[in-house]
Coordinates of C-alpha atoms and ligand atoms in Angstrom, one line a residue:
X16 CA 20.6 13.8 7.6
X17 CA 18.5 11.0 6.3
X18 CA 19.5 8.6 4.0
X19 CA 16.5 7.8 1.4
X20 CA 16.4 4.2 -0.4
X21 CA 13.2 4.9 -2.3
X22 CA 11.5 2.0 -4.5
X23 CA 8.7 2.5 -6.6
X24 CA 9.9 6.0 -7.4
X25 CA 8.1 6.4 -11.1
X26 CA 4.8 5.6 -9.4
X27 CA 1.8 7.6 -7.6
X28 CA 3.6 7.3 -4.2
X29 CA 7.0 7.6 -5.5
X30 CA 6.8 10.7 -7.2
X31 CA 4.9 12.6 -4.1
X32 CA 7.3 11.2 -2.0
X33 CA 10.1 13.0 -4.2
X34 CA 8.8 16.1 -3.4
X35 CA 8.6 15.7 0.4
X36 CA 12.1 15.2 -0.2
X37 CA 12.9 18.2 -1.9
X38 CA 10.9 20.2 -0.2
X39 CA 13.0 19.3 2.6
X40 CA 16.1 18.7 1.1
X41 CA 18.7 19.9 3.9
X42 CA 17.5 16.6 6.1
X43 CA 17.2 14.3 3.2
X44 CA 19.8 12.4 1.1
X45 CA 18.7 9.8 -1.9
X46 CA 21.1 7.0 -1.6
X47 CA 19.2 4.7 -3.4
X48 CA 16.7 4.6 -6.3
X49 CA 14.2 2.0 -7.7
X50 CA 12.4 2.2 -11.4
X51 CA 10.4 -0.1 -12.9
X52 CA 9.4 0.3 -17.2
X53 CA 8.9 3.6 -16.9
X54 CA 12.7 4.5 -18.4
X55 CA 12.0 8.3 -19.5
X56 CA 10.8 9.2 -16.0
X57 CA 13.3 7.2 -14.1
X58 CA 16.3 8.7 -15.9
X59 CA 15.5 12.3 -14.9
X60 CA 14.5 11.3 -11.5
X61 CA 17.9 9.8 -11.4
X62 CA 19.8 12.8 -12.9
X63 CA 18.0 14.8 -10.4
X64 CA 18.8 13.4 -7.2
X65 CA 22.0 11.2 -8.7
X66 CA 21.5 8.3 -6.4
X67 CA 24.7 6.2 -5.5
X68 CA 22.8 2.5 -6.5
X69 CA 20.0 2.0 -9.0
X70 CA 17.4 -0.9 -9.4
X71 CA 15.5 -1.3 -12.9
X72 CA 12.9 -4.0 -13.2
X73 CA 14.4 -5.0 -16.6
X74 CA 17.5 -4.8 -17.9
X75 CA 18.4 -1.9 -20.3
X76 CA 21.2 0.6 -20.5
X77 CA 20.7 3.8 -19.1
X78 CA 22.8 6.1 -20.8
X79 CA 23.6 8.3 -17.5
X80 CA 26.0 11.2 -17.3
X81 CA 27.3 9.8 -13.6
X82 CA 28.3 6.2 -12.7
X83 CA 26.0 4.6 -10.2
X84 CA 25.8 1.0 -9.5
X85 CA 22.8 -0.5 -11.1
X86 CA 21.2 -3.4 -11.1
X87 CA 18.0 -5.2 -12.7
X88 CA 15.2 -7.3 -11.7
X89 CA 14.2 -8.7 -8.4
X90 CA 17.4 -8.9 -7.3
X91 CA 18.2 -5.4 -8.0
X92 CA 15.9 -4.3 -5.3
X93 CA 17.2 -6.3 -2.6
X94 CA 20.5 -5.2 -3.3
X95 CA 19.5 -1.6 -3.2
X96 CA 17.8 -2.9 0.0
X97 CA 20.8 -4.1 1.6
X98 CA 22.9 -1.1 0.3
X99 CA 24.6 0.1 3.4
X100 CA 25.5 4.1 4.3
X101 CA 26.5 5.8 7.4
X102 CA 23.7 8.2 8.6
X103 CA 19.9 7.2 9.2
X104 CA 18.3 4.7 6.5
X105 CA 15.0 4.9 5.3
X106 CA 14.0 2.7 2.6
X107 CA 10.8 4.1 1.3
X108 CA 9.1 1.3 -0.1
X109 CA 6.4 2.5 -3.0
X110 CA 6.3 -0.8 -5.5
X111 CA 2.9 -2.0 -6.0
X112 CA 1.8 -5.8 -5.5
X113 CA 3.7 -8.8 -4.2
X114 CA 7.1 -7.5 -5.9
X115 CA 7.4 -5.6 -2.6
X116 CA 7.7 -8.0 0.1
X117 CA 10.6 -9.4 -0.4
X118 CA 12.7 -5.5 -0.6
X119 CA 11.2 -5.4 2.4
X120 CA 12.1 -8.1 4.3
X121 CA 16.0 -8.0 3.2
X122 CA 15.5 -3.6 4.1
X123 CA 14.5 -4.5 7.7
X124 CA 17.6 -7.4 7.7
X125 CA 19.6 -4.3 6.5
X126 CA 18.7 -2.4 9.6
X127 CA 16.5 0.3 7.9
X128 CA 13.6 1.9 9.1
X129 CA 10.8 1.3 6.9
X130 CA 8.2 3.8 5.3
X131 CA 6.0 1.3 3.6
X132 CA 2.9 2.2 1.2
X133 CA 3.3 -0.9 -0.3
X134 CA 0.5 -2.6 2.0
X135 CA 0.7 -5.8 0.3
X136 CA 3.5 -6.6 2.1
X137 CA 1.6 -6.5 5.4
X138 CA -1.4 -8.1 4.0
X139 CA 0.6 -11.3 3.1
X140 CA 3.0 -11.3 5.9
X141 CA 2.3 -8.8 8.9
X142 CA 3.2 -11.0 11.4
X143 CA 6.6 -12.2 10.2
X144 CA 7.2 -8.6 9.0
X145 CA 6.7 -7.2 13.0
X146 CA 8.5 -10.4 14.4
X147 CA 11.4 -8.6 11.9
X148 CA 11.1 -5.4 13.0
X149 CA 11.3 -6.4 17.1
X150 CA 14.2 -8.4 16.1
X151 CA 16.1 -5.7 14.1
X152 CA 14.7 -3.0 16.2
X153 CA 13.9 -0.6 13.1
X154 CA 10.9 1.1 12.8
X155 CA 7.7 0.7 10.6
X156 CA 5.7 3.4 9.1
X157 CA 2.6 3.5 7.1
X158 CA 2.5 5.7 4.3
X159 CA -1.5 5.3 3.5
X160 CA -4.3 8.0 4.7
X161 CA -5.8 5.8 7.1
X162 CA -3.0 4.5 8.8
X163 CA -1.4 7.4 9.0
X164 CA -4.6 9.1 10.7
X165 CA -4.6 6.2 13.1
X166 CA -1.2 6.8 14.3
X167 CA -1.6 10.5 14.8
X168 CA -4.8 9.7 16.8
X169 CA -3.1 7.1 18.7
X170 CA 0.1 9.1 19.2
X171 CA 0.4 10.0 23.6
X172 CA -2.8 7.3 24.0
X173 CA -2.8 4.5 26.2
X174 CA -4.1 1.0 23.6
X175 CA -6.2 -0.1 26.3
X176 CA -8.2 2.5 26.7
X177 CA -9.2 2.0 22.8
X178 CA -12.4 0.7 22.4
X179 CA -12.3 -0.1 18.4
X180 CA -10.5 1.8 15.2
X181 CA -12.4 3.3 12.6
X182 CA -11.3 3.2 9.2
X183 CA -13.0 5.2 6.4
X184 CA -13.9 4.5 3.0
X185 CA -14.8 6.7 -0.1
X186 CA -16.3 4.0 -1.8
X187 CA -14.4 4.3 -4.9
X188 CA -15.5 5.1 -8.0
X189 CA -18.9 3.1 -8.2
X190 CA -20.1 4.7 -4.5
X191 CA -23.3 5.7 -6.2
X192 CA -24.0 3.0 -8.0
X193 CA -26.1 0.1 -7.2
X194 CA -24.3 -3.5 -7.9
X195 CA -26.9 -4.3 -11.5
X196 CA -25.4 -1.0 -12.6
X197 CA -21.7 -2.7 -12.7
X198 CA -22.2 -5.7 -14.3
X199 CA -20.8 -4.2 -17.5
X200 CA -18.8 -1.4 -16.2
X201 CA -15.1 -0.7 -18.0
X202 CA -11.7 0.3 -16.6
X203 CA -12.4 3.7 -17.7
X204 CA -15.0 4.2 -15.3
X205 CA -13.4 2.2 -12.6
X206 CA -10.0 4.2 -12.4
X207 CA -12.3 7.8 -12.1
X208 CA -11.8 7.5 -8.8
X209 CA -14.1 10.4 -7.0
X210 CA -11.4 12.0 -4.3
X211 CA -7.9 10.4 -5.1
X212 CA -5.1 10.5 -7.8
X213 CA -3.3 6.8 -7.6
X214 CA -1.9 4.2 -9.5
X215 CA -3.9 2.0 -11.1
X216 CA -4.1 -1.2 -9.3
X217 CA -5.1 0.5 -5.6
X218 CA -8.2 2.4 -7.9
X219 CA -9.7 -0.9 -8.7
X220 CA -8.9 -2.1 -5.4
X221 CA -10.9 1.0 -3.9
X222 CA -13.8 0.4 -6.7
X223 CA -14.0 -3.5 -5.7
X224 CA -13.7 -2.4 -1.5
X225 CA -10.3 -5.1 -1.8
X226 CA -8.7 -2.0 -0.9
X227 CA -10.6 -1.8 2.6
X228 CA -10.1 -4.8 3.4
X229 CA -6.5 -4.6 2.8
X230 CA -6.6 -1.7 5.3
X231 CA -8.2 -3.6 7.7
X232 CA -5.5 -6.4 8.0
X233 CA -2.9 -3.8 7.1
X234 CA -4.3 -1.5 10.6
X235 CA -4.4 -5.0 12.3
X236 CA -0.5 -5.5 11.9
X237 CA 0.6 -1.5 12.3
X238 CA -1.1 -0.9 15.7
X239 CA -1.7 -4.6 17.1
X240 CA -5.4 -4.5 17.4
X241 CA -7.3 -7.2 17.3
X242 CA -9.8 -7.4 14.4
X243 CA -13.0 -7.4 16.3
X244 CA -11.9 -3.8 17.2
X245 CA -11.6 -2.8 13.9
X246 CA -14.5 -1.2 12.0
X247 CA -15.0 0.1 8.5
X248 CA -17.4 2.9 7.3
X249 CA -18.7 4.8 4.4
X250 CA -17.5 8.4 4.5
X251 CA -17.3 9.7 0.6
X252 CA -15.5 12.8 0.9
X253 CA -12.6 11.2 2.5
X254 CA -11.9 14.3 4.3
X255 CA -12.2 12.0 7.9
X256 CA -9.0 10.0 7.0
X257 CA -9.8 7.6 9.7
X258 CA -10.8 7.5 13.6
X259 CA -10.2 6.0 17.2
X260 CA -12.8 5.3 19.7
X261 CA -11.8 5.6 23.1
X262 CA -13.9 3.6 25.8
X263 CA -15.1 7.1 27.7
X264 CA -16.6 7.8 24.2
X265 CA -14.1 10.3 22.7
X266 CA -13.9 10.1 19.6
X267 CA -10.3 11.3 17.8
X268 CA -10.4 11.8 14.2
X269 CA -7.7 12.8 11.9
X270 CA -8.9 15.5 9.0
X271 CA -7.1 16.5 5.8
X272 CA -7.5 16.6 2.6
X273 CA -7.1 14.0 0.2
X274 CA -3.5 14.9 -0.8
X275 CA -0.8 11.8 -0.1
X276 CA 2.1 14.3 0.2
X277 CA 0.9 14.8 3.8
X278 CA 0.5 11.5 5.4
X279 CA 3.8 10.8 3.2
X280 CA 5.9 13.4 5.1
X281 CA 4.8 12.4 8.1
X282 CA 6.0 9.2 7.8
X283 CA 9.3 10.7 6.5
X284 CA 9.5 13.0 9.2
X285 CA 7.9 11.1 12.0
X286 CA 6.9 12.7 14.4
X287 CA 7.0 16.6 13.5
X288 CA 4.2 18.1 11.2
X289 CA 6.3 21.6 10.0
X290 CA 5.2 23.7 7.2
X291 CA 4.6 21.6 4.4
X292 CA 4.2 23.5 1.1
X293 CA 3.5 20.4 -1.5
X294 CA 0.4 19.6 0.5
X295 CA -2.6 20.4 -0.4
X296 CA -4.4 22.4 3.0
X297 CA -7.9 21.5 3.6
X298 CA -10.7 24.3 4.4
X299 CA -13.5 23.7 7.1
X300 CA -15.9 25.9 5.9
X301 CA -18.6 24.1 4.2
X302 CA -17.6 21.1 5.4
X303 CA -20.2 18.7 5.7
X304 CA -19.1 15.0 6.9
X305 CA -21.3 12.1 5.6
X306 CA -20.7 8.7 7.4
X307 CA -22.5 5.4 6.4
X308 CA -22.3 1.8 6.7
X309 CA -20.2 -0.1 4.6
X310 CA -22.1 -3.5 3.7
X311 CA -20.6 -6.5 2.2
X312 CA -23.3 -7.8 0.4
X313 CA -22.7 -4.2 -1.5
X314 CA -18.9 -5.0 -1.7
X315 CA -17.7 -8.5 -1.3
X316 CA -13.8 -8.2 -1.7
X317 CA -14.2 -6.9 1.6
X318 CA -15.9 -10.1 3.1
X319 CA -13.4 -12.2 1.1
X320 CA -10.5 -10.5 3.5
X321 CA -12.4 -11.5 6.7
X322 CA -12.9 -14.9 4.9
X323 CA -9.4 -15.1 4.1
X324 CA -8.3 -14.2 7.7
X325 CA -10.3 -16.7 9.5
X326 CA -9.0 -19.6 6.7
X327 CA -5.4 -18.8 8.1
X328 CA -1.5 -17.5 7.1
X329 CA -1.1 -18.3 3.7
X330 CA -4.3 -17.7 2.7
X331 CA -3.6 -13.7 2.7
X332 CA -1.5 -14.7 -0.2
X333 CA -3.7 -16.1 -1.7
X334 CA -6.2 -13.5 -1.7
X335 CA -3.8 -10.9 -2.3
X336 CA -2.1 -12.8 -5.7
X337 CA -5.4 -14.0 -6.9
X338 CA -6.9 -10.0 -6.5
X339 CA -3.3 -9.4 -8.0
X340 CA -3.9 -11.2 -11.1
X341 CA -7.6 -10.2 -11.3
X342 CA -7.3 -6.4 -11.3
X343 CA -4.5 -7.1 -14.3
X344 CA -6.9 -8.8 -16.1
X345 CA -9.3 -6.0 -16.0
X346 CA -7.1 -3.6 -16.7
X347 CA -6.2 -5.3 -19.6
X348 CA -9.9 -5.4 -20.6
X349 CA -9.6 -9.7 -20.6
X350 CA -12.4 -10.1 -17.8
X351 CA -15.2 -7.8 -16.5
X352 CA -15.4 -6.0 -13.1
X353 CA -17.3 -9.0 -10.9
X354 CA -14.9 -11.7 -12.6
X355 CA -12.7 -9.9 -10.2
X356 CA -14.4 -11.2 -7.0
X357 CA -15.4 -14.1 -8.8
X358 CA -12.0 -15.2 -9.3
X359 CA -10.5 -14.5 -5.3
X360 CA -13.5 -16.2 -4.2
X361 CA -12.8 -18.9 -6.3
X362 CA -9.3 -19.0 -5.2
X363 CA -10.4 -18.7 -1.1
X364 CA -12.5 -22.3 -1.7
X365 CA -9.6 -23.9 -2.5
X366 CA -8.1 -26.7 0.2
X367 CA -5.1 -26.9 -1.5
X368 CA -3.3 -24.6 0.0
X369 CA -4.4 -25.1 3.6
X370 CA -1.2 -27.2 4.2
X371 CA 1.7 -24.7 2.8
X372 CA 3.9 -23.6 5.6
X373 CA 3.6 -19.8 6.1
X374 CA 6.9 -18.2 5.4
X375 CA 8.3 -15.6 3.6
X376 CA 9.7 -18.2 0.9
X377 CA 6.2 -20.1 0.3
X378 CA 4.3 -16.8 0.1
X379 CA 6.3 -15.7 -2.5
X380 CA 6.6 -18.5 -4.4
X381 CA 2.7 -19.6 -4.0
X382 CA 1.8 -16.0 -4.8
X383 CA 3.7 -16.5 -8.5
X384 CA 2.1 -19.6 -9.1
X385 CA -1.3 -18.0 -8.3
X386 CA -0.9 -15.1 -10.4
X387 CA 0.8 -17.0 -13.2
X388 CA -2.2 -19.6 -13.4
X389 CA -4.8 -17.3 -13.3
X390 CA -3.1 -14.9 -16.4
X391 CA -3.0 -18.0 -18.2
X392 CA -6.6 -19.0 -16.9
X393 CA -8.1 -16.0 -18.2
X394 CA -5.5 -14.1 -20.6
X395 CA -5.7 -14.9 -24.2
Ligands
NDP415 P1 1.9 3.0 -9.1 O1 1.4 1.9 -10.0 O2 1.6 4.4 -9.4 O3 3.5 2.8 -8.9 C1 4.1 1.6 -8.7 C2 5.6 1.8 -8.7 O4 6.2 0.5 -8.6 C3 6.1 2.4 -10.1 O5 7.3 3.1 -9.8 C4 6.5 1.1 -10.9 O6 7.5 1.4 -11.9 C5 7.1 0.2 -9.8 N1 7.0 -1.2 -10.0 C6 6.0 -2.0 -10.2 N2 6.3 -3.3 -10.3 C7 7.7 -3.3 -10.2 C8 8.6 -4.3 -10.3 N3 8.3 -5.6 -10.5 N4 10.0 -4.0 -10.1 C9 10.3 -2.7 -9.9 N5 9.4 -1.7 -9.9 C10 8.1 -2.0 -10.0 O7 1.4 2.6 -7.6 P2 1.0 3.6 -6.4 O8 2.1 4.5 -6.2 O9 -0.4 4.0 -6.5 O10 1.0 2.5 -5.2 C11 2.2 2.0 -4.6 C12 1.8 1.3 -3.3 O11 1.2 2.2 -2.4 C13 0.6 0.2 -3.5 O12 0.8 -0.9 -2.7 C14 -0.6 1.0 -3.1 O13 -1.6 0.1 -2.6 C15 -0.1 1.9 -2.0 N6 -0.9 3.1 -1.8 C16 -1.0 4.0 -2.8 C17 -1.7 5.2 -2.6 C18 -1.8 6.2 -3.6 O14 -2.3 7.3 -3.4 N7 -1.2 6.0 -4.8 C19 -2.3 5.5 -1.3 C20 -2.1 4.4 -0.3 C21 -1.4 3.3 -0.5 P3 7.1 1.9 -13.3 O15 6.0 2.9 -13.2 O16 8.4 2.6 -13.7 O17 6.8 0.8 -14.2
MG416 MG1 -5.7 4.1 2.0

């Protein structure tokens, strides 16, 4: 038995990641349970799986028929992180954005293993998060389609022999469209995202390319490979999830189709791939796999992640809270779709920065002030 500490559960992950669980409910216990606004959904998650501790984002009485412990805020997810039981812990970690990090880190101090969409967390602080997981000996798995493709095609290989990774990218919602045609695009159009369901935030990400280059730092951390050996490339159908090139030129590629529930129960289940009933099963026939390049000049966010790696630590942060605070504006209809790069490529210029120490403390508290000064930048 498996004990679940799941965060984020009201969201896109969340939710799939509920029914992994009760598809498989004789090896998995919810322990712990994090919401965020969403109240009505959160209650009859709750009720459901009657959880023994509760996080809400803001404080508000829930009315339950049971008596949990609950908490609120920021500081109700990292006691549900530190929540101790006696059989296996996984926390699940499917919050969205910066607010994740930090459940994180106090998770892996609580010597749970970690099943981690939330890729923000290793985009601002991959290496201090894998100094944490040698140190508290846990484990780390990605719930993201790439990743997880990565890790099956890795799985029995010797890293040496691997000449470079190869991530795949639909292109988003604008993969067809040339960059004059976005200039006045809405969030309407940018969330119809062609092959995936998701939250709102990772949409825009995968409309700008920030997503990819997310990935790219994100596979960087998860597998230890250096970044000249990772490559990204156009592949619209996303039915290629993502490859590995061997130096003999093999080429392993993990196929699926785009349905989260599978590269979620893997992680849960790491490593066994049984009958899985919530997933959705791809066919081969008429398969036909496109693969182009993926150009920056097409999609600068993902330039701006190779420009924030080579400018150092903290400035992941920065490019992660200043995308942060961009895609909110958009979504809040308050700037258009290229103020987004505009505004992380303003941010990367900035010396400022260059002098914060990189820890856990300063990326969290730089990332606020970043987000909070661009809202008020921009926001009305
Ligand atoms: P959603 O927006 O659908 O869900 C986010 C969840 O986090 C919701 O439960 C939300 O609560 C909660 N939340 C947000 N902010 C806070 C906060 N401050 N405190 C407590 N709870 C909070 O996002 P997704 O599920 O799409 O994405 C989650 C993560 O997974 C992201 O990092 C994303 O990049 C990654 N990912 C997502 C994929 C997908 O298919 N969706 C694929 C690969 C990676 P509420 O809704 O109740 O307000
Ligand atoms: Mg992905």
């Amino acid at each position: 038995m498996k004990d679940i500490y799941l965060v984020g559960a009201t969201g896109s992950i969340g939710m799939q990641a509920l029914d992994v669980i009760r598809e498989y409910k004789n090896e998995f216990r919810v322990i712990g349970i994090g919401i965020g606004k969403n109240i009505e959904l959160g209650k009859k998650i709750i009720e459901e799986f009657k959880p023994k501790i509760i996080s809400v984002q803001n404080e508000c009485n829930l009315n339950l028929s049971y008596e949990p412990i609950i908490n609120f805020g920021d500081e109700g997810l990292i006691k549900l992180a530190e929540y101790q039981s006696e059989n296996e812990m996984l926390f699940v970690n499917a919050l969205v954005g910066i607010s994740g990090l930090n459940p994180t880190v106090h998770a892996i101090k609580a010597h749970k293993n970690i099943a981690l969409a939330n890729k923000e967390t290793l985009v601002v602080a991959g290496d201090i998060i894998n100094n944490l997981v040698k140190e508290y000996n846990v484990k780390l798995l990605p719930i993201d389609s790439e990743h997880s493709a990565i890790l099956e095609c890795l799985h029995g290989e010797d890293k040496k022999d691997v000449k470079c990774l190869i991530i795949t990218a639909s292109g988003g919602a604008f993969k067809d469209k040339k960059r004059e045609e976005l200039i006045d695009v809405k969030k309407e159009d940018a969330l119809k995202h062609p092959n995936w369901k998701m939250g709102n935030k990772i949409t825009i990400d995968s409309a700008t390319m920030m997503n990819k280059g997310f990935e790219v730092i994100e596979a960087h951390y998860l597998f230890d490979i250096p970044y000249d050996k990772i490559k990204t490339i156009l592949h619209s159908k996303s039915i290629v999830h993502s490859m590995v090139e061997y130096n003999d030129g093999v080429i392993k590629a993990a196929l699926g189709s785009s349905d989260m529930h599978i590269p979620i129960a893997y992680a849960l289940r790491y490593p066994h791939h049984e009958k899985l009933d919530c997933g959705e099963k791809l066919s081969l026939y008429d398969l036909t796999l496109d693969f182009k390049e993926l150009s920056t000049k097409r999609f600068p966010c993902l330039g701006y992640a190779y420009l924030a790696l080579e400018k150092g630590g903290i400035y992941r942060a920065v490019l992660n809270a200043s995308n942060e605070a961009a895609v909110k504006l958009f979504l809040e209809d308050k700037i258009k779709f290229f103020d987004i790069e505009k505004i992380i490529y303003e941010e990367l210029q900035k010396d400022e920065y260059k002098d914060i120490e990189y820890n856990i403390k300063n990326i969290i508290d730089l990332s606020y002030k970043i987000i909070n000064d661009i809202l008020e930048r921009y926001g009305d």
